[in-house]
XYZ file of N, CA and C in Angstrom:
537
model
N -24.791 71.173 -50.726
C -24.725 70.293 -51.637
C -23.668 69.133 -51.838
N -25.106 67.496 -51.260
C -24.070 66.087 -51.367
C -24.018 66.192 -52.678
N -23.222 65.496 -53.239
C -23.176 64.473 -54.385
C -23.682 62.720 -54.199
N -24.159 61.859 -54.778
C -23.798 60.891 -53.976
C -22.432 60.201 -54.450
N -21.873 59.413 -53.952
C -20.938 58.353 -54.768
C -21.010 57.138 -55.527
N -22.080 56.612 -54.026
C -22.818 55.544 -54.393
C -23.849 55.509 -54.300
N -24.502 54.427 -55.483
C -25.945 54.720 -55.543
C -26.583 53.668 -56.020
N -27.926 52.676 -55.489
C -28.212 51.251 -55.725
C -28.992 51.567 -57.361
N -28.643 49.955 -57.111
C -29.174 49.948 -59.170
C -29.771 48.811 -58.937
N -30.548 49.468 -58.910
C -32.783 47.634 -59.162
C -32.302 47.669 -60.949
N -33.278 46.812 -60.559
C -34.607 46.029 -62.110
C -34.861 47.281 -62.612
N -35.906 47.662 -62.025
C -36.405 49.292 -62.512
C -35.384 50.293 -62.979
N -34.016 50.280 -62.240
C -33.636 52.024 -63.211
C -32.769 51.597 -63.538
N -32.158 50.743 -63.880
C -30.346 50.269 -63.341
C -30.222 50.683 -65.520
N -31.622 50.754 -66.214
C -31.221 52.198 -68.155
C -31.432 53.443 -67.258
N -31.285 53.710 -66.713
C -31.276 55.609 -65.685
C -29.560 56.055 -65.998
N -29.900 57.074 -66.089
C -27.914 57.528 -66.179
C -27.575 57.982 -65.311
N -26.672 57.810 -64.845
C -25.869 57.885 -63.386
C -25.996 59.306 -63.569
N -26.087 59.086 -61.910
C -25.815 60.661 -61.167
C -24.856 61.497 -61.445
N -24.399 62.939 -61.515
C -23.780 63.836 -62.207
C -22.562 63.768 -60.862
N -21.597 62.878 -60.669
C -20.742 63.050 -58.884
C -20.139 64.174 -58.307
N -20.019 65.203 -59.690
C -19.212 66.778 -58.991
C -20.245 66.813 -60.144
N -21.038 68.453 -60.026
C -20.934 69.932 -60.663
C -20.107 70.107 -61.534
N -20.696 70.869 -62.836
C -19.973 71.832 -63.641
C -19.484 72.935 -62.954
N -19.348 73.678 -61.391
C -19.026 74.876 -61.222
C -17.471 73.942 -59.883
N -18.125 73.183 -59.403
C -16.807 72.303 -59.199
C -15.528 71.840 -59.998
N -16.097 71.103 -60.484
C -15.040 70.548 -61.527
C -13.566 71.412 -62.788
N -14.738 73.088 -63.031
C -13.906 74.358 -63.158
C -13.379 74.192 -62.180
N -13.552 74.425 -61.067
C -12.158 75.018 -60.043
C -11.709 74.130 -59.560
N -11.371 73.168 -60.053
C -10.179 72.249 -60.107
C -9.362 71.857 -60.781
N -8.573 72.964 -60.940
C -6.967 72.679 -62.212
C -7.100 71.191 -62.961
N -6.451 70.914 -63.916
C -5.878 69.554 -64.156
C -4.442 69.180 -63.963
N -4.079 69.954 -62.575
C -2.351 69.589 -62.622
C -2.911 69.299 -61.136
N -4.050 69.606 -60.653
C -4.530 69.263 -59.434
C -4.347 67.454 -58.218
N -3.320 67.903 -58.077
C -2.834 66.895 -57.037
C -4.705 65.664 -55.902
N -5.621 64.293 -56.634
C -6.621 64.435 -55.066
C -6.056 63.679 -54.164
N -6.224 63.306 -53.623
C -5.877 62.516 -52.060
C -6.614 61.962 -51.649
N -6.399 60.735 -51.248
C -6.963 59.440 -51.144
C -7.151 59.490 -49.465
N -6.767 58.696 -49.276
C -7.207 57.739 -47.240
C -6.917 56.509 -47.588
N -4.931 56.180 -46.902
C -5.327 54.641 -47.157
C -5.189 54.318 -45.803
N -6.224 54.557 -45.378
C -5.013 54.697 -43.694
C -5.646 52.608 -44.228
N -7.240 52.364 -44.190
C -8.138 50.900 -44.410
C -7.327 50.511 -44.890
N -6.393 50.485 -46.275
C -5.834 50.192 -47.288
C -4.909 49.133 -46.146
N -3.474 49.955 -45.045
C -2.544 49.745 -44.423
C -3.075 48.326 -43.291
N -4.142 49.753 -42.611
C -4.762 48.132 -41.987
C -4.979 46.728 -42.169
N -5.785 46.240 -43.914
C -5.594 45.231 -44.159
C -4.678 44.299 -44.176
N -3.307 45.327 -44.731
C -1.655 44.045 -45.040
C -1.406 44.655 -43.490
N -2.269 44.750 -42.477
C -1.193 44.878 -41.212
C 0.050 45.418 -41.367
N 0.217 45.344 -39.847
C 1.901 45.686 -39.326
C 3.118 45.384 -40.021
N 3.533 46.219 -40.508
C 4.646 45.779 -41.019
C 6.359 45.958 -40.060
N 7.075 44.997 -40.605
C 8.751 45.459 -40.077
C 10.232 44.565 -40.978
N 10.318 45.995 -41.063
C 11.860 45.721 -41.697
C 13.026 45.576 -41.430
N 13.573 44.467 -40.857
C 14.704 44.620 -40.693
C 16.243 45.248 -41.572
N 17.446 45.520 -41.231
C 18.035 45.984 -42.096
C 19.287 44.739 -41.798
N 20.746 44.153 -42.258
C 21.594 44.340 -41.346
C 22.998 44.873 -41.593
N 23.679 46.296 -41.336
C 23.813 47.336 -41.134
C 25.718 46.925 -41.807
N 25.825 46.254 -40.920
C 27.225 45.003 -41.440
C 27.398 44.759 -42.710
N 26.849 44.145 -44.297
C 26.690 43.959 -45.199
C 25.825 44.922 -45.930
N 25.299 45.498 -46.036
C 24.736 46.632 -47.098
C 26.281 47.948 -46.873
N 25.406 47.593 -48.809
C 25.270 48.980 -49.573
C 25.781 49.696 -48.897
N 26.119 51.958 -49.126
C 25.648 52.992 -48.812
C 24.654 53.550 -50.047
N 24.817 52.928 -51.415
C 24.008 52.735 -52.106
C 22.794 52.397 -51.874
N 22.410 50.961 -51.510
C 21.185 50.365 -51.372
C 20.700 50.331 -49.930
N 21.315 50.502 -48.663
C 20.321 51.555 -47.550
C 19.360 52.788 -48.631
N 20.321 53.287 -49.399
C 19.246 54.704 -49.668
C 18.200 54.610 -50.419
N 18.322 53.160 -51.415
C 17.287 52.272 -51.809
C 16.257 52.391 -51.215
N 16.559 51.613 -50.483
C 15.197 50.850 -49.744
C 14.396 51.384 -48.785
N 15.553 53.656 -47.669
C 14.984 53.971 -47.081
C 13.822 54.729 -48.390
N 14.159 54.378 -49.507
C 13.127 55.722 -50.726
C 12.652 55.150 -51.059
N 12.126 53.157 -50.970
C 11.627 52.605 -51.689
C 10.482 51.956 -49.959
N 10.288 51.852 -48.910
C 9.981 51.936 -48.040
C 8.820 52.343 -47.520
N 9.408 53.157 -47.558
C 9.378 55.623 -47.068
C 8.817 54.809 -45.399
N 9.857 54.235 -44.793
C 9.494 53.511 -42.968
C 9.083 54.975 -42.336
N 7.645 54.807 -41.000
C 7.409 55.842 -40.214
C 8.315 56.658 -38.863
N 8.967 54.905 -39.099
C 9.760 55.286 -37.921
C 11.204 54.353 -37.824
N 12.246 55.145 -38.491
C 13.792 53.687 -38.437
C 14.057 54.349 -36.859
N 13.683 52.471 -36.728
C 15.115 52.716 -35.132
C 16.246 51.862 -34.960
N 16.837 52.495 -34.657
C 19.133 51.988 -34.720
C 19.227 51.143 -33.544
N 19.722 49.805 -33.521
C 19.305 49.959 -31.987
C 21.499 48.686 -32.817
N 21.962 49.596 -33.101
C 23.051 49.711 -32.911
C 23.612 50.315 -32.442
N 25.322 49.951 -31.051
C 25.841 50.478 -30.278
C 26.670 51.705 -30.924
N 27.822 51.365 -31.958
C 27.831 52.492 -32.752
C 27.401 52.609 -34.122
N 27.033 53.868 -34.052
C 25.990 54.596 -35.346
C 27.030 54.968 -36.081
N 26.729 54.788 -37.282
C 27.445 54.501 -38.066
C 27.053 55.007 -39.907
N 26.917 55.769 -40.885
C 26.850 55.992 -41.811
C 27.590 56.053 -42.507
N 28.812 55.911 -42.632
C 29.895 55.926 -43.867
C 29.822 54.890 -44.061
N 28.844 54.211 -45.009
C 28.908 52.697 -45.942
C 29.136 53.232 -47.090
N 30.430 52.584 -47.210
C 30.316 52.063 -49.042
C 29.451 53.089 -49.548
N 29.438 54.516 -50.606
C 28.768 54.707 -51.317
C 27.860 55.758 -50.876
N 28.052 56.088 -49.775
C 26.758 56.900 -48.570
C 27.392 57.638 -47.649
N 26.975 58.309 -47.237
C 27.157 59.387 -46.281
C 26.457 59.417 -45.273
N 27.143 60.036 -44.262
C 25.852 59.842 -42.541
C 24.894 61.724 -43.627
N 25.873 62.781 -43.857
C 24.711 63.459 -44.557
C 23.416 62.954 -44.742
N 24.010 61.660 -46.219
C 22.778 61.868 -47.372
C 21.608 61.048 -46.969
N 22.685 59.051 -46.323
C 21.048 58.929 -45.562
C 19.886 59.936 -44.669
N 20.153 60.743 -43.783
C 19.745 61.381 -42.943
C 19.310 62.667 -43.422
N 19.557 62.667 -45.067
C 18.272 63.628 -45.397
C 17.615 62.712 -46.591
N 17.554 61.969 -46.268
C 16.913 60.177 -47.517
C 15.615 60.195 -45.962
N 16.172 60.219 -44.947
C 15.433 60.684 -43.135
C 14.337 61.615 -43.297
N 14.986 62.908 -43.859
C 13.794 63.597 -43.638
C 12.622 63.858 -45.244
N 13.846 63.226 -46.161
C 12.886 62.969 -47.518
C 11.914 62.637 -47.127
N 12.221 61.085 -46.395
C 10.552 60.584 -46.087
C 9.912 60.639 -45.309
N 9.553 61.896 -44.360
C 9.868 62.106 -43.571
C 9.882 60.259 -42.131
N 10.319 60.466 -42.247
C 11.007 59.372 -41.381
C 11.529 59.944 -40.051
N 10.592 59.240 -38.650
C 11.647 59.717 -37.376
C 12.859 58.679 -37.230
N 13.491 59.406 -37.244
C 14.611 58.549 -36.505
C 15.199 58.463 -34.756
N 15.363 56.965 -34.695
C 15.625 57.209 -33.163
C 16.465 55.744 -32.709
N 17.541 56.432 -31.935
C 18.732 55.378 -31.519
C 18.306 54.493 -30.122
N 18.242 53.641 -30.242
C 18.241 52.193 -29.396
C 18.846 51.416 -29.293
N 19.744 51.021 -28.083
C 21.386 50.325 -28.678
C 20.976 49.433 -28.272
N 20.862 47.605 -28.824
C 20.522 46.736 -27.555
C 21.775 46.379 -27.432
N 22.168 45.622 -25.950
C 23.159 45.161 -26.078
C 23.722 44.147 -26.302
N 24.021 43.857 -27.534
C 23.510 42.467 -28.464
C 24.763 41.593 -27.285
N 25.753 42.175 -27.205
C 26.914 41.321 -26.432
C 26.557 40.796 -25.175
N 25.489 41.044 -24.971
C 24.848 40.239 -22.952
C 24.058 38.852 -23.234
N 23.633 39.533 -24.501
C 22.090 38.619 -24.989
C 23.018 36.785 -25.589
N 21.921 35.865 -24.689
C 22.263 34.615 -25.775
C 21.003 34.704 -27.227
N 21.354 34.047 -27.607
C 20.348 33.225 -28.223
C 18.366 33.041 -27.537
N 18.469 32.405 -26.406
C 17.574 32.213 -26.177
C 16.195 33.162 -25.478
N 17.433 34.219 -24.844
C 16.826 35.175 -25.061
C 15.787 35.850 -26.049
N 16.333 35.316 -26.684
C 15.521 36.119 -27.654
C 14.571 35.790 -28.454
N 14.568 33.917 -28.310
C 13.913 32.628 -28.702
C 12.523 32.305 -28.337
N 13.699 32.545 -26.494
C 12.293 31.495 -25.867
C 12.091 32.215 -24.865
N 12.739 33.455 -24.134
C 13.142 34.166 -22.580
C 11.881 34.953 -22.856
N 11.407 35.226 -21.363
C 10.888 36.105 -20.969
C 11.349 38.266 -20.706
N 12.514 38.229 -21.052
C 12.869 39.295 -21.212
C 12.260 40.222 -21.609
N 12.243 41.875 -21.268
C 11.684 42.326 -22.413
C 13.210 42.546 -22.829
N 13.653 42.969 -24.394
C 15.160 43.025 -24.562
C 14.795 44.629 -24.657
N 13.955 45.029 -25.358
C 13.687 46.973 -25.504
C 12.305 47.050 -25.072
N 12.216 47.903 -24.020
C 11.376 48.764 -23.948
C 10.831 49.622 -25.820
N 11.809 50.016 -25.927
C 11.091 51.291 -26.744
C 11.446 50.222 -28.323
N 11.507 49.456 -28.005
C 11.600 47.763 -29.728
C 9.974 48.107 -29.315
N 9.620 47.413 -28.743
C 8.616 47.077 -28.233
C 7.534 48.051 -28.342
N 7.747 49.105 -28.345
C 6.751 50.086 -27.999
C 6.470 50.568 -29.683
N 7.393 51.032 -30.410
C 7.394 51.413 -31.728
C 6.943 49.952 -32.199
N 7.543 49.256 -32.369
C 7.248 47.877 -33.694
C 5.754 46.885 -32.853
N 5.127 47.084 -31.964
C 4.014 46.157 -30.598
C 2.929 47.746 -30.930
N 3.437 48.808 -30.518
C 2.527 48.898 -29.260
C 1.853 50.512 -30.385
N 2.496 50.648 -31.624
C 2.416 52.291 -32.035
C 2.010 51.727 -33.544
N 0.988 52.715 -34.053
C 0.061 51.262 -35.454
C 0.894 52.739 -36.530
N 2.301 52.699 -36.255
C 2.896 53.150 -38.020
C 3.538 52.324 -38.593
N 3.095 52.417 -39.533
C 4.164 51.359 -40.724
C 4.454 51.806 -41.769
N 5.470 51.464 -42.466
C 6.477 50.088 -42.425
C 7.572 50.528 -41.211
N 8.228 49.465 -39.892
C 9.104 50.243 -39.297
C 9.914 49.727 -39.647
N 11.972 50.740 -39.680
C 12.725 50.135 -40.238
C 13.617 49.878 -38.696
N 13.623 48.601 -38.891
C 15.451 48.177 -37.791
C 16.630 48.475 -37.905
N 17.604 48.864 -38.014
C 18.626 49.117 -37.504
C 19.868 48.240 -36.908
N 20.024 47.293 -38.016
C 21.528 46.241 -36.902
C 22.234 45.418 -37.067
N 22.927 45.378 -36.112
C 25.215 45.383 -36.123
C 24.890 44.109 -37.503
N 24.235 43.072 -37.540
C 25.315 42.111 -38.374
C 23.423 41.039 -38.600
N 23.976 40.205 -39.644
C 23.516 39.800 -40.041
C 23.073 38.906 -39.663
N 22.771 38.324 -38.318
C 22.819 36.863 -37.584
C 21.646 37.595 -36.936
N 21.919 39.273 -36.665
C 20.997 39.010 -35.575
C 19.703 39.982 -36.264
N 19.890 39.772 -37.104
C 18.080 39.277 -38.499
C 17.274 38.660 -37.490
N 18.103 36.827 -38.066
C 17.189 36.793 -37.375
C 16.453 36.338 -36.068
N 17.770 36.283 -34.996
C 17.657 36.740 -33.466
C 16.254 37.236 -33.302
N 16.190 38.841 -33.746
C 15.333 39.258 -34.253
C 14.145 39.363 -34.443
N 14.136 38.663 -35.528
C 12.988 38.212 -36.251
C 11.766 36.965 -34.759
N 13.052 36.303 -34.952
C 12.534 35.135 -33.635
C 11.536 36.314 -32.534
N 12.292 37.508 -31.676
C 11.538 38.029 -30.918
C 10.324 39.072 -31.076
N 10.067 39.276 -32.004
C 9.905 40.283 -32.733
C 8.131 39.506 -33.118
N 8.451 38.194 -33.293
C 7.310 36.567 -33.929
C 6.730 37.100 -32.513
N 7.643 36.535 -31.212
C 6.761 36.242 -29.921
C 6.266 36.933 -29.707
N 6.843 38.184 -29.763
C 5.662 39.389 -28.967
C 4.730 39.988 -29.881
N 4.986 39.711 -31.294
C 3.611 40.228 -31.515
C 2.504 38.815 -31.565
N 3.343 37.963 -31.425
C 1.929 36.551 -31.168
C 1.575 36.522 -29.228
N 1.861 37.624 -29.158
C 1.284 37.376 -27.822
C 0.433 38.638 -27.153
N 0.784 40.039 -28.110
C 0.910 41.388 -27.481
C 0.677 41.859 -29.085
N -0.276 41.795 -29.755
C -0.572 42.741 -31.065
C -1.420 41.855 -31.337
N -2.046 42.210 -31.590
C -4.267 42.027 -32.603
C -3.538 41.747 -34.217
N -3.920 41.586 -35.196
C -4.548 41.883 -36.373
C -2.552 41.185 -37.274
N -2.762 41.558 -38.910
C -1.833 40.477 -39.482
C -0.815 41.299 -39.068
N 1.218 41.094 -39.066
C 2.042 41.707 -38.913
C 2.683 40.376 -40.469
N 3.808 41.410 -40.639
C 3.737 41.003 -41.388
C 6.037 41.258 -41.449
N 6.796 40.641 -41.337
C 8.682 41.306 -40.691
C 9.197 40.678 -41.800
N 10.204 41.118 -42.703
C 11.392 41.396 -43.288
C 11.809 41.518 -43.344
N 14.025 40.665 -44.015
C 15.210 40.793 -43.504
C 15.358 42.188 -44.929
N 16.052 43.205 -45.232
C 15.947 43.322 -46.067
C 17.322 43.816 -46.546
N 17.483 43.318 -47.632
C 18.747 42.889 -48.410
C 19.899 43.431 -49.622
């Protein structure tokens, strides 16, 4: 049995009662505490792809946990050489538990920050990281959280991603720095 979700309203039938969308039998089978689910894929596609960059050197651990819970990233890509989550106010176990709670895939991909120049990010033709481009440009999962060592790396990575997105990504995108 199908139930119309939409109907055409014309001048002739605008005063007719609306059809029953959910039968009494189906309504009785739905508990009042039951959560109905909706697909938000189209909404995500309209808003575009979101990349959030966090500089870890100046971040408090509590703020990192708040960012993870509020943005609920699909992927967290750690671009630091030294992986440390023993920030003030948190621990490695706590941060990883927040990733598990939000179903975030945590990946490591250290970038050789010390070998790269500003021009490599802004005008260079080299690929900084295959994994970075794969997770941000090629995959459709959004948002992606990027963890970088220092504040200055945020602007460099933003310039690089904007350049790469302009060449290779269709649709809108947003790159933001989280503090």
